[in-house]
Coordinates of C-alpha atoms and ligand atoms in Angstrom, one line a residue:
M54 CA 153.6 140.0 158.0
R55 CA 154.0 138.1 161.3
P56 CA 153.7 134.4 160.6
I57 CA 150.7 132.9 162.3
I58 CA 150.6 129.1 162.1
G59 CA 152.1 127.2 159.2
T60 CA 150.7 128.4 155.9
M61 CA 147.9 130.4 157.4
D62 CA 149.7 133.7 156.7
I63 CA 149.7 133.3 153.0
H64 CA 145.9 132.6 153.0
I65 CA 145.4 135.7 155.1
E66 CA 147.7 137.7 152.8
L67 CA 145.6 136.6 149.7
E68 CA 142.3 137.6 151.4
R69 CA 143.8 141.0 152.3
K70 CA 145.1 141.5 148.7
L71 CA 141.7 140.5 147.2
A72 CA 139.8 142.8 149.6
K73 CA 142.0 145.7 148.5
F74 CA 141.7 144.7 144.8
K75 CA 137.9 144.9 145.2
G76 CA 137.9 148.1 147.3
A77 CA 136.2 146.2 150.1
E78 CA 137.0 146.0 153.9
A79 CA 137.5 142.2 153.9
C80 CA 137.3 139.1 151.9
L81 CA 136.9 135.3 152.3
V82 CA 138.3 132.7 149.9
F83 CA 136.4 129.5 149.2
Q84 CA 137.2 126.4 147.3
S85 CA 135.5 127.5 144.1
G86 CA 133.3 130.2 142.6
F87 CA 130.4 127.7 142.8
T88 CA 130.7 127.2 146.5
V89 CA 131.0 130.9 147.3
N90 CA 127.7 131.6 145.5
V91 CA 126.0 128.7 147.2
A92 CA 127.3 129.7 150.6
C93 CA 126.3 133.4 150.2
C94 CA 122.7 132.7 149.1
Q95 CA 122.3 130.0 151.7
S96 CA 123.8 131.9 154.6
L97 CA 122.4 135.4 153.9
M98 CA 118.9 134.3 152.9
S99 CA 118.4 131.9 155.8
D100 CA 114.9 132.8 157.0
P101 CA 111.5 132.2 155.3
K102 CA 110.8 135.9 155.8
D103 CA 113.7 136.8 153.5
L104 CA 113.4 137.3 149.8
L105 CA 116.0 136.4 147.2
I106 CA 115.5 138.1 143.8
S107 CA 117.5 136.7 140.9
D108 CA 118.0 137.4 137.1
E109 CA 116.7 134.4 135.1
L110 CA 120.1 133.9 133.4
N111 CA 122.1 133.8 136.6
H112 CA 124.7 131.0 137.0
A113 CA 123.7 127.5 138.1
S114 CA 125.5 128.1 141.4
I115 CA 123.2 131.0 142.3
I116 CA 120.2 128.8 141.4
D117 CA 121.4 126.0 143.6
G118 CA 122.2 128.5 146.4
A119 CA 118.7 129.9 146.2
R120 CA 117.3 126.4 146.4
L121 CA 119.3 125.8 149.6
A122 CA 118.3 129.1 151.1
K123 CA 115.2 129.1 153.3
A124 CA 114.1 132.4 151.8
A125 CA 111.2 133.0 149.3
R126 CA 112.5 133.4 145.7
K127 CA 111.5 135.6 142.8
V128 CA 113.1 135.5 139.3
Y129 CA 112.9 138.4 136.9
P130 CA 113.2 138.1 133.1
H131 CA 116.8 138.8 132.0
K132 CA 117.8 142.4 132.7
D133 CA 114.2 143.5 132.9
M134 CA 114.2 146.4 135.3
K135 CA 110.5 147.0 135.1
A136 CA 109.9 143.4 136.3
L137 CA 112.5 143.9 139.1
Q138 CA 110.8 147.1 140.2
A139 CA 107.4 145.3 140.2
I140 CA 108.8 142.5 142.5
L141 CA 110.3 145.1 144.8
E142 CA 107.0 147.0 145.0
S143 CA 105.0 143.8 145.7
P144 CA 103.4 143.2 149.1
E145 CA 105.7 140.2 149.6
A146 CA 108.8 142.3 149.1
R147 CA 107.5 145.0 151.3
A148 CA 106.9 142.5 154.1
A149 CA 110.2 140.7 153.7
R150 CA 112.8 140.8 156.5
R151 CA 115.8 141.1 154.1
K152 CA 115.8 141.5 150.4
M153 CA 118.8 140.5 148.3
I154 CA 119.1 141.1 144.5
V155 CA 121.5 138.7 142.9
T156 CA 123.0 139.2 139.4
D157 CA 125.9 138.0 137.4
G158 CA 128.1 141.0 136.5
V159 CA 128.9 139.5 133.0
F160 CA 126.5 136.8 132.0
S161 CA 128.4 133.6 131.3
M162 CA 126.7 132.4 128.1
D163 CA 125.9 135.6 126.3
G164 CA 128.7 137.9 127.5
D165 CA 126.4 140.8 128.2
L166 CA 126.5 143.1 131.2
A167 CA 124.1 143.5 134.1
P168 CA 122.4 146.9 134.2
L169 CA 124.1 147.5 137.6
P170 CA 123.4 151.3 137.9
A171 CA 119.7 150.6 137.5
I172 CA 119.7 147.6 139.8
M173 CA 121.6 149.6 142.5
E174 CA 119.1 152.5 142.3
L175 CA 116.1 150.2 142.7
A176 CA 117.9 148.4 145.5
D177 CA 118.6 151.6 147.4
K178 CA 115.1 152.8 146.9
H179 CA 113.5 149.7 148.2
G180 CA 115.9 148.8 151.0
A181 CA 117.4 145.7 149.3
F182 CA 121.1 144.8 149.1
V183 CA 122.9 143.6 146.0
M184 CA 125.2 140.6 145.3
V185 CA 127.2 140.6 142.1
D186 CA 128.7 137.4 140.8
D187 CA 131.7 138.8 138.8
A188 CA 133.2 135.4 137.8
H189 CA 133.6 136.6 134.2
A190 CA 134.4 140.3 135.0
S191 CA 137.3 139.8 137.4
G192 CA 140.5 140.5 135.4
V193 CA 138.4 141.8 132.5
M194 CA 136.1 144.7 133.5
G195 CA 136.9 147.9 135.5
K196 CA 140.2 149.3 136.7
N197 CA 142.9 146.6 136.6
G198 CA 140.1 144.0 136.1
R199 CA 138.4 144.9 139.5
G200 CA 135.0 143.9 138.0
T201 CA 131.7 145.4 137.0
P202 CA 131.1 147.5 140.2
S203 CA 134.4 149.3 139.4
H204 CA 133.4 149.5 135.7
F205 CA 130.2 151.3 136.6
G206 CA 131.8 153.4 139.5
L207 CA 129.8 151.5 142.1
S208 CA 132.5 149.7 144.1
D209 CA 131.5 151.5 147.3
R210 CA 127.8 150.8 146.9
V211 CA 127.5 147.1 145.8
Q212 CA 127.4 145.3 149.2
I213 CA 128.6 141.8 148.1
Q214 CA 131.1 141.2 145.4
I215 CA 131.9 137.7 144.3
G216 CA 134.8 136.7 142.2
T217 CA 136.4 133.4 141.0
L218 CA 140.0 132.5 140.9
S219 CA 139.4 130.0 138.1
K220 CA 138.9 132.2 135.1
A221 CA 141.1 135.2 134.4
V222 CA 143.2 134.3 137.5
G223 CA 143.9 130.9 136.0
A224 CA 143.9 128.8 139.1
I225 CA 141.0 127.6 141.3
G226 CA 138.8 129.1 144.0
G227 CA 136.3 131.8 144.6
Y228 CA 135.9 134.7 147.0
V229 CA 133.4 137.1 148.5
A230 CA 134.4 140.7 149.3
G231 CA 132.4 143.2 151.3
E232 CA 132.1 144.7 154.8
R233 CA 134.1 143.3 157.7
R234 CA 131.0 142.2 159.5
L235 CA 129.6 140.4 156.4
I236 CA 132.9 138.4 156.1
D237 CA 133.0 137.6 159.8
Y238 CA 129.4 136.4 159.7
L239 CA 130.1 134.2 156.6
A240 CA 133.2 132.8 158.2
S241 CA 131.1 131.6 161.1
V242 CA 128.0 130.3 159.2
A243 CA 128.9 129.5 155.6
R244 CA 128.8 125.7 155.4
P245 CA 131.0 125.1 152.4
F246 CA 133.7 127.3 154.1
M247 CA 133.4 125.6 157.5
F248 CA 133.0 122.0 156.5
S249 CA 135.4 121.6 153.6
S250 CA 139.2 121.9 153.2
S251 CA 140.8 125.1 152.0
H252 CA 143.4 125.4 149.2
P253 CA 146.9 124.1 149.5
P254 CA 149.6 126.7 149.7
S255 CA 150.6 126.2 146.0
V256 CA 147.1 127.3 144.9
V257 CA 147.1 130.3 147.3
A258 CA 150.5 131.4 146.0
T259 CA 149.4 131.1 142.4
C260 CA 146.3 133.2 143.0
S261 CA 148.3 135.8 144.9
A262 CA 150.9 136.1 142.1
A263 CA 148.0 136.4 139.5
V264 CA 146.5 139.3 141.5
D265 CA 149.9 141.0 141.4
V266 CA 150.0 140.6 137.6
M267 CA 146.5 142.2 137.3
M268 CA 147.7 145.1 139.4
D269 CA 151.1 145.6 137.8
E270 CA 150.5 144.7 134.2
P271 CA 147.2 146.4 133.0
E272 CA 148.5 146.3 129.5
R273 CA 147.4 142.6 129.4
I274 CA 143.8 143.7 130.0
S275 CA 144.1 146.3 127.1
K276 CA 145.4 143.5 124.9
L277 CA 142.5 141.2 125.9
W278 CA 140.0 143.9 124.8
D279 CA 141.9 144.6 121.5
N280 CA 141.8 140.9 120.8
A281 CA 138.2 140.6 121.7
R282 CA 137.2 143.5 119.4
H283 CA 139.3 142.1 116.5
F284 CA 137.8 138.6 116.8
K285 CA 134.2 139.8 117.3
E286 CA 134.4 142.2 114.3
G287 CA 136.0 139.4 112.2
L288 CA 133.1 137.0 113.1
Q289 CA 130.5 139.7 112.3
K290 CA 132.2 140.5 109.0
L291 CA 131.9 136.8 108.1
G292 CA 128.2 137.1 108.7
F293 CA 127.9 135.3 112.1
D294 CA 125.5 136.5 114.8
T295 CA 127.4 137.2 118.0
G296 CA 124.3 137.8 120.0
A297 CA 124.2 140.3 122.8
S298 CA 127.9 140.1 123.8
E299 CA 129.6 143.2 125.2
T300 CA 132.7 141.5 126.6
P301 CA 135.3 139.0 125.5
I302 CA 132.8 136.1 125.9
T303 CA 131.5 135.9 122.3
P304 CA 128.8 133.4 121.4
V305 CA 128.4 132.4 117.8
M306 CA 124.7 131.7 117.5
V307 CA 123.7 128.5 115.6
G308 CA 120.2 127.7 116.9
D309 CA 120.3 124.0 116.4
T310 CA 121.9 121.4 118.6
A311 CA 123.2 119.0 115.9
K312 CA 124.6 121.8 113.8
A313 CA 126.3 123.4 116.8
Q314 CA 128.0 120.1 117.7
A315 CA 129.0 119.5 114.1
F316 CA 130.4 123.0 113.9
S317 CA 132.5 122.5 117.0
K318 CA 133.7 119.1 115.8
R319 CA 134.8 120.4 112.4
L320 CA 136.5 123.4 113.8
F321 CA 138.5 121.1 116.2
E322 CA 139.6 119.0 113.2
E323 CA 140.8 122.3 111.6
G324 CA 142.8 123.2 114.7
V325 CA 140.3 125.5 116.5
F326 CA 138.8 124.7 119.9
A327 CA 135.3 126.2 120.3
L328 CA 132.9 124.4 122.6
A329 CA 129.3 123.9 121.6
I330 CA 126.8 125.1 124.2
C331 CA 123.4 123.4 123.8
Y332 CA 120.1 122.8 125.5
P333 CA 119.7 122.4 128.5
I334 CA 122.7 124.7 129.3
V335 CA 121.0 127.3 127.2
A336 CA 117.3 127.6 126.1
R337 CA 116.1 125.5 123.2
S338 CA 117.1 127.0 119.8
K339 CA 119.7 129.2 121.5
D340 CA 122.4 126.6 120.7
R341 CA 125.8 128.2 120.0
L342 CA 129.5 128.0 120.0
R343 CA 130.9 129.9 123.0
T344 CA 134.2 131.6 122.2
I345 CA 136.6 133.6 124.3
V346 CA 139.9 135.0 123.4
S347 CA 142.8 135.7 125.8
S348 CA 145.4 138.4 126.0
A349 CA 148.0 135.8 125.0
H350 CA 146.5 135.3 121.5
T351 CA 148.4 136.9 118.7
T352 CA 146.6 138.6 115.8
K353 CA 148.0 135.7 113.7
D354 CA 146.2 133.2 116.0
L355 CA 142.9 135.1 115.8
D356 CA 143.1 135.4 112.0
F357 CA 143.8 131.7 111.7
A358 CA 140.7 131.0 113.8
L359 CA 138.6 133.4 111.8
E360 CA 139.7 131.8 108.5
K361 CA 138.6 128.4 109.9
F362 CA 135.3 129.8 111.2
G363 CA 134.6 131.1 107.7
K364 CA 135.6 127.9 106.0
V365 CA 133.6 125.6 108.3
G366 CA 130.6 128.0 108.5
R367 CA 130.3 128.0 104.7
E368 CA 130.7 124.3 104.6
L369 CA 127.8 123.8 107.0
G370 CA 125.6 126.5 105.4
L371 CA 125.7 128.7 108.4
I372 CA 126.9 131.8 106.5
Ligands
PLP638 C1 128.9 133.3 136.3 C2 129.6 132.2 137.0 N1 129.6 132.2 138.3 C3 130.2 131.2 139.0 C4 130.9 130.2 138.4 C5 131.6 129.1 139.2 O1 133.0 129.4 139.2 P1 134.0 128.2 139.5 O2 134.3 127.6 138.2 O3 135.2 129.0 140.1 O4 133.4 127.3 140.5 C6 131.0 130.2 137.0 C7 131.7 129.1 136.3 O5 131.4 128.6 135.3 C8 130.3 131.2 136.3 O6 130.3 131.2 134.9

């Protein structure tokens, strides 16, 4: 590629690579996944006549973006397609200038998947467009980890695909992929993009190399899924409730804040790091440990962790 100015060329190369990865025309990289969600909600839902429709368990960055947007907001119960349909059929939605349905692709606390085919069908029927936050699906779901639209065969239909560079990619940053005119528009109005510095070249190079790994070494993703299955089955055999998880994000439901914190602390003393997620991050009595395996874990690592989960779980009367 012809050098442009200084390090600009590697930024542009990363955006081209991510657009291709997502099967989109273009892409824009932001400082974090949080800022890209805020920016898209705020910039695309900028008029009081717009309507932003959101799953109740969407990430905090979508909630904050919706608060900054000038649009009206409607929230539907988690994955409830009847409720989404009712919102889309309401007089308010019919009168709206633009309607955007926003959903996480993989929900961050429960590890379950959005019903994307049903969402897309309703969106098409009612003239809405769809934004999918694939923070936890990039590098995990779909061909070479392209995300939930790829997993469901909807890459060419979902209008706005969000990814982070801070999870499977292992660096920092976020991106939005979609049509060229969407990306050009965001580049000229998205405030976190325009009024905050971009990544240094070291971060861009790290992200770029990580995308190459996802494209060239799909066996890592297969290993991730093998590990996730092994660990989840092991937890279930021990008698733990792993909730609604369908992905490597695997909650271990506890239901009590003090117990979840004690569980996490005792596991750490035994050599296992598993963070307690408690109210207000999740609803009251949905306290849990949130676990996630990686492709780098060995079966020996996972069996060690399972043995400790069993030991501490029995000690605390959880199983
Ligand atoms: C679903 C979801 N979206 C967005 C983000 C924000 O991503 P980042 O950490 O890159 O800011 C997170 C991070 O926790 C997340 O879980």
